[in-house]
Amino acid sequence: EDQVTQSPEALRLQEGESSSLNCSYTVSGLRGLFWYRQDPGKGPEFLFTLYSAGEEKEKERLKATLTKKESFLHITAPKPEDSATYLCAVPSIIQGAQKLVFGQGTRLTINP
Amino acid sequence: GAVVSQHPSRVICKSGTSVKIECRSLDFQATTMFWYRQFPKQSLMLMATSNEGSKATYEQGVEKDKFLINHASLTLSTLTVTSAHPEDSSFYICSAGRVTYEQYFGPGTRLTVT
């Protein structure tokens, strides 16, 4: 069974304090790993897709990396507006149906 | 990124009535559309998967007669909550899927049943 585990569950940082969020995964065959950002009361916003170990993607203060077992979302010099829940997910084929297996998310708070 | 819209964003209805939520993929034709439910501070729970022109596939424990899904075109799916009760109050989110397995989510619909 494909699984995704995210850590930490919650993270509080001061503005400008860089850190990383972890997403560990076990899949029968990797069809991509997705990162989303979700703000309270909104649907998840697509951030990145990673397909192979060693791949990196960047967007503003965020950089996502991928190894064969885990992915990291690095946040450099974060600002309060980066506060959100960050979700990672892998696509899985279960009984012929396509689904996303999500981690529980990391709730990130950036204090000014 | 791809844009998915949902309408309405908020709806309040009386117990026993039905509510329809629309989900549109605005800039690509979705091979598959998905409906999720999310409770406060919890992760998304997949309710059903639908492909254009065919019947939806419901997750275990989701009542298909209560949550009617219609996927009329490659860009439109609707979820109808029939005979709604207070326990159906929740945040409903749709997504549109690409052949690359990526899913793009709508902004969500907050349903409150009084």
CSV table of C-alpha atoms in Angstrom, one decimal:
chain,number,residue,atom,x,y,z
A,1,GLU,CA,0.0,0.0,0.0
A,2,ASP,CA,1.3,3.4,-1.0
A,3,GLN,CA,2.0,5.7,2.0
A,4,VAL,CA,3.0,9.3,2.6
A,5,THR,CA,4.2,10.7,6.0
A,6,GLN,CA,4.9,14.3,6.6
A,7,SER,CA,6.9,15.9,9.4
A,8,PRO,CA,6.8,17.9,11.5
A,9,GLU,CA,3.0,18.2,12.0
A,10,ALA,CA,3.4,21.8,12.9
A,11,LEU,CA,6.3,24.3,12.6
A,12,ARG,CA,6.6,27.8,14.0
A,13,LEU,CA,9.4,30.0,12.6
A,14,GLN,CA,10.4,33.6,12.9
A,15,GLU,CA,10.3,35.7,9.8
A,16,GLY,CA,13.5,35.1,7.9
A,17,GLU,CA,14.3,31.8,9.6
A,18,SER,CA,14.8,29.2,6.9
A,19,SER,CA,13.8,25.6,7.4
A,20,SER,CA,12.7,22.4,5.7
A,21,LEU,CA,9.5,20.3,5.7
A,22,ASN,CA,9.8,16.5,5.1
A,23,CYS,CA,7.7,14.1,3.1
A,24,SER,CA,8.6,10.5,3.3
A,25,TYR,CA,6.9,8.1,0.8
A,26,THR,CA,6.7,4.5,-0.1
A,27,VAL,CA,5.1,3.7,-3.4
A,28,SER,CA,5.0,0.7,-5.7
A,29,GLY,CA,5.9,2.9,-8.7
A,30,LEU,CA,6.5,6.6,-8.6
A,31,ARG,CA,4.3,8.5,-10.9
A,32,GLY,CA,5.2,11.9,-9.5
A,33,LEU,CA,5.2,13.6,-6.1
A,34,PHE,CA,3.1,16.7,-5.7
A,35,TRP,CA,3.4,19.6,-3.2
A,36,TYR,CA,0.4,21.8,-2.4
A,37,ARG,CA,-0.2,24.8,-0.2
A,38,GLN,CA,-3.6,25.1,1.5
A,39,ASP,CA,-4.8,28.2,3.3
A,40,PRO,CA,-7.7,28.0,5.8
A,41,GLY,CA,-11.0,27.8,4.1
A,42,LYS,CA,-9.6,27.3,0.6
A,43,GLY,CA,-8.8,24.4,-1.7
A,44,PRO,CA,-5.1,23.2,-2.1
A,45,GLU,CA,-3.0,25.3,-4.4
A,46,PHE,CA,-0.7,23.3,-6.7
A,47,LEU,CA,3.0,24.1,-6.1
A,48,PHE,CA,5.3,21.5,-7.6
A,49,THR,CA,5.6,18.2,-9.4
A,50,LEU,CA,8.7,16.1,-9.0
A,51,TYR,CA,9.2,12.9,-11.0
A,52,SER,CA,12.7,11.6,-10.4
A,53,ALA,CA,15.3,11.4,-7.7
A,54,GLY,CA,17.7,14.4,-7.9
A,55,GLU,CA,15.1,16.7,-9.4
A,56,GLU,CA,14.6,20.2,-7.9
A,57,LYS,CA,12.0,22.8,-8.5
A,58,GLU,CA,11.9,26.4,-7.2
A,59,LYS,CA,9.3,29.1,-6.8
A,60,GLU,CA,10.0,32.3,-5.0
A,61,ARG,CA,11.1,31.3,-1.5
A,62,LEU,CA,10.3,27.6,-1.9
A,63,LYS,CA,12.4,24.8,-3.3
A,64,ALA,CA,11.3,21.2,-3.5
A,65,THR,CA,13.7,18.3,-3.8
A,66,LEU,CA,13.3,14.6,-4.3
A,67,THR,CA,15.2,11.5,-3.3
A,68,LYS,CA,14.2,7.9,-3.7
A,69,LYS,CA,12.5,7.8,-0.3
A,70,GLU,CA,11.6,11.4,0.5
A,71,SER,CA,11.0,14.9,-0.6
A,72,PHE,CA,11.9,18.2,1.1
A,73,LEU,CA,10.3,21.5,0.8
A,74,HIS,CA,12.9,24.1,1.7
A,75,ILE,CA,11.7,27.6,2.7
A,76,THR,CA,14.3,30.3,2.6
A,77,ALA,CA,13.8,33.5,4.5
A,78,PRO,CA,10.1,33.0,4.9
A,79,LYS,CA,7.6,35.8,5.3
A,80,PRO,CA,4.3,35.8,7.3
A,81,GLU,CA,2.4,35.3,4.1
A,82,ASP,CA,4.0,31.8,3.7
A,83,SER,CA,2.0,30.6,6.7
A,84,ALA,CA,-0.2,27.8,5.5
A,85,THR,CA,-0.6,24.0,5.6
A,86,TYR,CA,1.7,22.3,3.1
A,87,LEU,CA,0.6,19.0,1.7
A,88,CYS,CA,2.5,16.4,-0.2
A,89,ALA,CA,0.8,13.6,-2.2
A,90,VAL,CA,1.6,10.8,-4.6
A,91,PRO,CA,-0.7,9.4,-7.2
A,92,SER,CA,-1.6,5.8,-6.7
A,93,ILE,CA,-3.5,3.3,-8.7
A,94,ILE,CA,-5.9,1.4,-6.4
A,95,GLN,CA,-8.1,-1.3,-7.9
A,96,GLY,CA,-7.6,0.3,-11.3
A,97,ALA,CA,-8.7,3.8,-10.1
A,98,GLN,CA,-6.4,6.8,-9.9
A,99,LYS,CA,-6.2,8.5,-6.5
A,100,LEU,CA,-3.9,10.8,-4.6
A,101,VAL,CA,-2.4,9.6,-1.3
A,102,PHE,CA,-1.9,12.6,0.9
A,103,GLY,CA,0.3,13.1,3.9
A,104,GLN,CA,-1.3,14.7,6.9
A,105,GLY,CA,0.3,18.0,6.2
A,106,THR,CA,2.6,20.4,7.9
A,107,ARG,CA,1.0,23.5,9.4
A,108,LEU,CA,3.6,26.3,9.0
A,109,THR,CA,3.3,29.5,11.0
A,110,ILE,CA,5.7,32.4,10.3
A,111,ASN,CA,5.8,35.0,13.0
A,112,PRO,CA,6.7,38.6,12.1
B,1,GLY,CA,-1.1,26.4,-13.1
B,2,ALA,CA,-4.5,25.2,-14.1
B,3,VAL,CA,-7.7,26.9,-12.9
B,4,VAL,CA,-10.6,25.1,-11.4
B,5,SER,CA,-13.7,27.0,-10.2
B,6,GLN,CA,-16.4,25.9,-7.8
B,7,HIS,CA,-19.8,27.5,-7.3
B,8,PRO,CA,-21.2,28.4,-4.9
B,9,SER,CA,-18.4,29.2,-2.4
B,10,ARG,CA,-20.8,29.1,0.5
B,11,VAL,CA,-24.3,27.8,0.9
B,12,ILE,CA,-26.7,27.5,3.8
B,13,CYS,CA,-29.7,25.2,3.4
B,14,LYS,CA,-32.4,23.8,5.5
B,15,SER,CA,-32.5,20.2,6.6
B,16,GLY,CA,-34.2,18.0,4.0
B,17,THR,CA,-33.4,20.1,1.0
B,18,SER,CA,-30.9,19.4,-1.8
B,19,VAL,CA,-27.9,21.4,-2.8
B,20,LYS,CA,-25.9,21.3,-6.0
B,21,ILE,CA,-22.3,22.3,-6.3
B,22,GLU,CA,-20.6,22.9,-9.6
B,23,CYS,CA,-17.0,22.3,-10.5
B,24,ARG,CA,-15.5,23.6,-13.7
B,25,SER,CA,-12.1,23.1,-15.2
B,26,LEU,CA,-11.5,26.5,-16.9
B,27,ASP,CA,-8.4,26.0,-19.0
B,28,PHE,CA,-8.0,22.3,-19.7
B,29,GLN,CA,-10.1,19.2,-20.4
B,30,ALA,CA,-10.0,17.0,-17.3
B,31,THR,CA,-9.7,13.3,-17.9
B,32,THR,CA,-11.1,12.7,-14.4
B,33,MET,CA,-12.7,14.8,-11.7
B,34,PHE,CA,-12.7,14.2,-8.0
B,35,TRP,CA,-14.8,15.2,-5.1
B,36,TYR,CA,-13.4,15.5,-1.6
B,37,ARG,CA,-14.7,16.4,1.8
B,38,GLN,CA,-12.6,18.1,4.5
B,39,PHE,CA,-13.3,18.4,8.2
B,40,PRO,CA,-11.6,21.1,10.3
B,41,LYS,CA,-7.9,20.5,10.7
B,42,GLN,CA,-8.1,17.2,8.9
B,43,SER,CA,-6.7,16.0,5.6
B,44,LEU,CA,-8.9,15.7,2.4
B,45,MET,CA,-11.1,12.7,2.2
B,46,LEU,CA,-11.8,11.4,-1.2
B,47,MET,CA,-15.6,10.9,-1.8
B,48,ALA,CA,-15.8,9.9,-5.4
B,49,THR,CA,-14.1,9.9,-8.8
B,50,SER,CA,-15.9,10.6,-12.0
B,51,ASN,CA,-15.1,10.3,-15.7
B,52,GLU,CA,-17.0,12.2,-18.3
B,53,GLY,CA,-20.0,10.3,-19.6
B,54,SER,CA,-19.7,7.4,-17.1
B,55,LYS,CA,-21.0,6.7,-13.6
B,56,ALA,CA,-19.0,7.9,-10.7
B,57,THR,CA,-17.0,5.6,-8.5
B,58,TYR,CA,-17.6,6.1,-4.8
B,59,GLU,CA,-15.3,5.4,-1.9
B,60,GLN,CA,-16.3,2.9,0.7
B,61,GLY,CA,-18.8,4.4,3.1
B,62,VAL,CA,-19.9,7.2,0.8
B,63,GLU,CA,-23.7,7.0,0.0
B,64,LYS,CA,-24.1,7.3,-3.7
B,65,ASP,CA,-27.8,8.0,-3.4
B,66,LYS,CA,-27.1,10.9,-1.1
B,67,PHE,CA,-24.1,12.4,-3.0
B,68,LEU,CA,-25.1,12.4,-6.7
B,69,ILE,CA,-22.3,13.1,-9.1
B,70,ASN,CA,-22.8,14.1,-12.7
B,71,HIS,CA,-19.9,14.6,-15.1
B,72,ALA,CA,-21.6,16.0,-18.1
B,73,SER,CA,-18.5,17.2,-20.0
B,74,LEU,CA,-14.7,17.2,-19.8
B,75,THR,CA,-14.9,20.5,-18.0
B,76,LEU,CA,-17.9,20.3,-15.7
B,77,SER,CA,-18.8,18.0,-12.8
B,78,THR,CA,-21.6,18.5,-10.3
B,79,LEU,CA,-22.2,17.2,-6.8
B,80,THR,CA,-25.7,17.2,-5.5
B,81,VAL,CA,-26.2,16.6,-1.8
B,82,THR,CA,-29.7,15.2,-1.5
B,83,SER,CA,-31.9,15.5,1.5
B,84,ALA,CA,-29.2,17.3,3.4
B,85,HIS,CA,-28.8,16.9,7.2
B,86,PRO,CA,-26.7,18.9,9.6
B,87,GLU,CA,-24.1,16.1,9.6
B,88,ASP,CA,-23.5,16.8,5.9
B,89,SER,CA,-22.2,20.2,6.9
B,90,SER,CA,-18.6,20.3,5.7
B,91,PHE,CA,-16.1,21.8,3.3
B,92,TYR,CA,-16.4,20.2,-0.2
B,93,ILE,CA,-13.6,20.5,-2.7
B,94,CYS,CA,-13.4,19.3,-6.2
B,95,SER,CA,-10.3,18.7,-8.4
B,96,ALA,CA,-9.6,18.1,-12.0
B,97,GLY,CA,-7.1,15.6,-13.1
B,98,ARG,CA,-4.6,15.5,-15.9
B,99,VAL,CA,-3.2,12.5,-17.7
B,100,THR,CA,0.0,13.2,-15.8
B,101,TYR,CA,-1.8,12.4,-12.6
B,102,GLU,CA,-1.6,16.0,-11.3
B,103,GLN,CA,-4.8,17.2,-9.7
B,104,TYR,CA,-5.8,20.9,-9.6
B,105,PHE,CA,-8.2,21.8,-6.9
B,106,GLY,CA,-11.1,24.2,-6.8
B,107,PRO,CA,-11.5,26.8,-4.0
B,108,GLY,CA,-14.0,24.7,-2.1
B,109,THR,CA,-17.6,25.1,-1.0
B,110,ARG,CA,-18.6,25.5,2.6
B,111,LEU,CA,-22.0,23.8,3.1
B,112,THR,CA,-24.0,24.5,6.3
B,113,VAL,CA,-27.2,22.6,6.9
B,114,THR,CA,-29.5,24.1,9.5
